[in-house]
PDB file of C-alpha atoms in Angstrom:
ATOM      1  CA  MET A  71     166.586  30.153  34.161  1.00  0.00           C
ATOM      2  CA  VAL A  72     164.011  27.503  32.997  1.00  0.00           C
ATOM      3  CA  ALA A  73     164.396  25.755  36.567  1.00  0.00           C
ATOM      4  CA  VAL A  74     163.828  29.105  38.206  1.00  0.00           C
ATOM      5  CA  MET A  75     160.701  30.068  36.075  1.00  0.00           C
ATOM      6  CA  VAL A  76     159.285  26.285  37.047  1.00  0.00           C
ATOM      7  CA  VAL A  77     160.311  27.121  40.789  1.00  0.00           C
ATOM      8  CA  MET A  78     158.512  30.511  40.528  1.00  0.00           C
ATOM      9  CA  ILE A  79     155.467  29.081  38.839  1.00  0.00           C
ATOM     10  CA  VAL A  80     155.184  26.254  41.407  1.00  0.00           C
ATOM     11  CA  VAL A  81     155.677  28.810  44.357  1.00  0.00           C
ATOM     12  CA  THR A  82     153.097  30.856  42.878  1.00  0.00           C
ATOM     13  CA  VAL A  83     150.566  28.236  42.215  1.00  0.00           C
ATOM     14  CA  VAL A  84     151.074  26.767  46.109  1.00  0.00           C
ATOM     15  CA  LEU A  85     150.738  30.394  47.305  1.00  0.00           C
ATOM     16  CA  MET A  86     147.548  30.826  45.629  1.00  0.00           C
ATOM     17  CA  VAL A  87     146.193  27.521  46.457  1.00  0.00           C
ATOM     18  CA  VAL A  88     146.982  28.275  50.100  1.00  0.00           C
ATOM     19  CA  VAL A  89     145.370  31.572  49.824  1.00  0.00           C
ATOM     20  CA  ILE A  90     142.127  30.112  48.292  1.00  0.00           C
ATOM     21  CA  VAL A  91     142.124  27.248  50.783  1.00  0.00           C
ATOM     22  CA  VAL A  92     142.503  30.119  53.905  1.00  0.00           C
ATOM     23  CA  ILE A  93     139.756  32.103  52.137  1.00  0.00           C
ATOM     24  CA  ILE A  94     137.497  29.085  52.038  1.00  0.00           C
ATOM     25  CA  VAL A  95     138.206  27.991  55.868  1.00  0.00           C
ATOM     26  CA  LEU A  96     137.381  31.527  56.873  1.00  0.00           C
ATOM     27  CA  VAL A  97     134.178  31.867  54.946  1.00  0.00           C
ATOM     28  CA  LEU A  98     133.200  28.353  56.299  1.00  0.00           C
ATOM     29  CA  MET A  99     133.958  29.533  59.937  1.00  0.00           C
ATOM     30  CA  VAL A 100     131.875  32.566  59.561  1.00  0.00           C
ATOM     31  CA  VAL A 101     128.918  30.566  58.082  1.00  0.00           C
ATOM     32  CA  MET A 102     129.046  28.112  60.876  1.00  0.00           C
ATOM     33  CA  VAL A 103     129.237  30.996  63.541  1.00  0.00           C
ATOM     34  CA  VAL A 104     126.394  32.714  61.835  1.00  0.00           C
ATOM     35  CA  PHE A 105     124.483  29.304  61.412  1.00  0.00           C
ATOM     36  CA  VAL A 106     125.264  28.667  65.126  1.00  0.00           C
ATOM     37  CA  LEU A 107     124.100  32.183  66.132  1.00  0.00           C
ATOM     38  CA  VAL A 108     120.963  31.852  64.046  1.00  0.00           C
ATOM     39  CA  VAL A 109     120.013  28.374  65.484  1.00  0.00           C
ATOM     40  CA  MET A 110     120.513  29.887  69.184  1.00  0.00           C
ATOM     41  CA  MET A 111     118.262  32.788  68.368  1.00  0.00           C
ATOM     42  CA  VAL A 112     115.516  30.263  66.863  1.00  0.00           C
ATOM     43  CA  MET A 113     115.997  28.001  70.026  1.00  0.00           C
ATOM     44  CA  VAL A 114     115.762  31.194  72.516  1.00  0.00           C
ATOM     45  CA  MET A 115     112.680  32.308  70.396  1.00  0.00           C
ATOM     46  CA  VAL A 116     111.178  29.074  70.806  1.00  0.00           C
ATOM     47  CA  VAL A 117     111.744  28.608  74.560  1.00  0.00           C
ATOM     48  CA  PHE A 118     110.472  31.992  74.879  1.00  0.00           C
ATOM     49  CA  VAL A 119     107.159  31.078  73.328  1.00  0.00           C
ATOM     50  CA  VAL A 120     106.872  27.810  74.766  1.00  0.00           C
ATOM     51  CA  MET A 121     107.509  29.278  78.251  1.00  0.00           C
ATOM     52  CA  VAL A 122     104.746  32.263  77.660  1.00  0.00           C
ATOM     53  CA  VAL A 123     102.444  29.676  76.359  1.00  0.00           C
ATOM     54  CA  VAL A 124     102.735  27.289  79.144  1.00  0.00           C
ATOM     55  CA  MET A 125     102.700  30.211  81.653  1.00  0.00           C
ATOM     56  CA  GLU A 126      99.544  31.517  80.214  1.00  0.00           C
ATOM     57  CA  VAL A 127      97.819  27.937  80.295  1.00  0.00           C
ATOM     58  CA  VAL A 128      99.084  27.447  84.116  1.00  0.00           C
ATOM     59  CA  LEU A 129      97.457  30.918  84.821  1.00  0.00           C
ATOM     60  CA  MET A 130      94.306  29.863  83.189  1.00  0.00           C
ATOM     61  CA  VAL A 131      94.139  26.804  85.228  1.00  0.00           C
ATOM     62  CA  VAL A 132      94.935  28.538  88.271  1.00  0.00           C
ATOM     63  CA  ILE A 133      92.223  31.064  87.675  1.00  0.00           C
ATOM     64  CA  VAL A 134      89.639  28.430  87.074  1.00  0.00           C
ATOM     65  CA  LEU A 135      90.616  26.359  89.825  1.00  0.00           C
ATOM     66  CA  VAL A 136      90.222  29.227  92.300  1.00  0.00           C
ATOM     67  CA  THR A 137      87.158  30.395  91.012  1.00  0.00           C
ATOM     68  CA  LEU A 138      85.758  26.643  91.168  1.00  0.00           C
ATOM     69  CA  MET A 139      87.130  26.799  94.976  1.00  0.00           C
ATOM     70  CA  VAL A 140      85.304  29.809  95.659  1.00  0.00           C
ATOM     71  CA  VAL A 141      82.056  28.861  94.032  1.00  0.00           C
ATOM     72  CA  MET A 142      82.230  25.544  95.956  1.00  0.00           C
ATOM     73  CA  VAL A 143      82.810  27.427  98.962  1.00  0.00           C
ATOM     74  CA  VAL A 144      79.727  29.820  98.461  1.00  0.00           C
ATOM     75  CA  VAL A 145      77.518  27.133  97.591  1.00  0.00           C
ATOM     76  CA  MET A 146      78.497  25.158 100.492  1.00  0.00           C
ATOM     77  CA  ILE A 147      77.839  28.225 103.069  1.00  0.00           C
ATOM     78  CA  VAL A 148      74.471  28.777 100.999  1.00  0.00           C
ATOM     79  CA  VAL A 149      73.062  25.165 101.678  1.00  0.00           C
ATOM     80  CA  VAL A 150      74.460  25.328 105.167  1.00  0.00           C
ATOM     81  CA  LEU A 151      72.543  28.236 105.825  1.00  0.00           C
ATOM     82  CA  MET A 152      69.593  27.187 104.093  1.00  0.00           C
ATOM     83  CA  VAL A 153      69.650  23.997 106.267  1.00  0.00           C
ATOM     84  CA  ALA A 154      69.972  25.869 109.357  1.00  0.00           C
ATOM     85  CA  VAL A 155      67.046  28.143 108.282  1.00  0.00           C
ATOM     86  CA  VAL A 156      64.761  25.015 107.455  1.00  0.00           C
ATOM     87  CA  VAL A 157      65.698  23.488 111.092  1.00  0.00           C
ATOM     88  CA  ILE A 158      65.179  26.840 112.653  1.00  0.00           C
ATOM     89  CA  VAL A 159      61.839  27.005 111.156  1.00  0.00           C
ATOM     90  CA  LEU A 160      60.918  23.380 111.975  1.00  0.00           C
ATOM     91  CA  LEU A 161      62.085  23.614 115.519  1.00  0.00           C
ATOM     92  CA  MET A 162      60.025  26.333 115.789  1.00  0.00           C
ATOM     93  CA  VAL A 163      56.904  24.952 114.596  1.00  0.00           C
ATOM     94  CA  ALA A 164      57.460  21.771 116.675  1.00  0.00           C
ATOM     95  CA  VAL A 165      58.645  23.517 119.931  1.00  0.00           C
ATOM     96  CA  GLU A 166      56.581  25.801 122.211  1.00  0.00           C
ATOM     97  CA  GLU A 167      57.974  29.108 122.598  1.00  0.00           C
ATOM     98  CA  VAL A 168      59.313  28.719 125.835  1.00  0.00           C
ATOM     99  CA  MET A 169      62.199  26.838 124.478  1.00  0.00           C
ATOM    100  CA  MET A 170      62.790  29.229 121.801  1.00  0.00           C
ATOM    101  CA  VAL A 171      65.927  30.806 123.349  1.00  0.00           C
ATOM    102  CA  GLU A 172      67.402  27.275 124.110  1.00  0.00           C
ATOM    103  CA  VAL A 173      66.578  26.093 120.521  1.00  0.00           C
ATOM    104  CA  MET A 174      67.979  29.013 118.897  1.00  0.00           C
ATOM    105  CA  LEU A 175      71.313  28.816 120.981  1.00  0.00           C
ATOM    106  CA  VAL A 176      71.619  25.244 119.800  1.00  0.00           C
ATOM    107  CA  VAL A 177      71.231  25.918 116.301  1.00  0.00           C
ATOM    108  CA  MET A 178      73.557  28.906 116.229  1.00  0.00           C
ATOM    109  CA  VAL A 179      76.187  26.752 117.939  1.00  0.00           C
ATOM    110  CA  LEU A 180      75.461  23.824 115.249  1.00  0.00           C
ATOM    111  CA  VAL A 181      75.732  26.214 112.259  1.00  0.00           C
ATOM    112  CA  MET A 182      79.149  27.536 113.659  1.00  0.00           C
ATOM    113  CA  VAL A 183      80.425  24.236 114.126  1.00  0.00           C
ATOM    114  CA  ILE A 184      79.508  23.183 110.740  1.00  0.00           C
ATOM    115  CA  LEU A 185      81.131  26.606 109.425  1.00  0.00           C
ATOM    116  CA  VAL A 186      84.445  25.644 111.469  1.00  0.00           C
ATOM    117  CA  VAL A 187      84.538  22.135 110.184  1.00  0.00           C
ATOM    118  CA  MET A 188      83.951  23.596 106.482  1.00  0.00           C
ATOM    119  CA  VAL A 189      86.671  26.044 106.743  1.00  0.00           C
ATOM    120  CA  VAL A 190      89.030  23.533 108.290  1.00  0.00           C
ATOM    121  CA  GLY A 191      88.112  20.807 105.730  1.00  0.00           C
TER     122      GLY A 191
END
């Protein structure tokens, strides 16, 4: 009888230890899964935020560059037109009125050539 009691006690203790170990392992697995999910969520959020910030910075840089290009082109066109007007006035003063038509044609051709070179460049 004593041996049977000892065996039953040992079996009960072993079963309890096995159950406790299984419960601990399950809890650890759940904790690991939750931890991995939380880490993945945090990483996804961080990547999303970084991508949004990078996209905004890139958009700002592109907008600034485009506006600078437009301003440069407008300034160059204005400068070319002012130079053309000055040249026309100087030629008007320098040349007699008989040559006016040829001078105007030459200046127009020069302005067109300069504009084409600017656009191509």
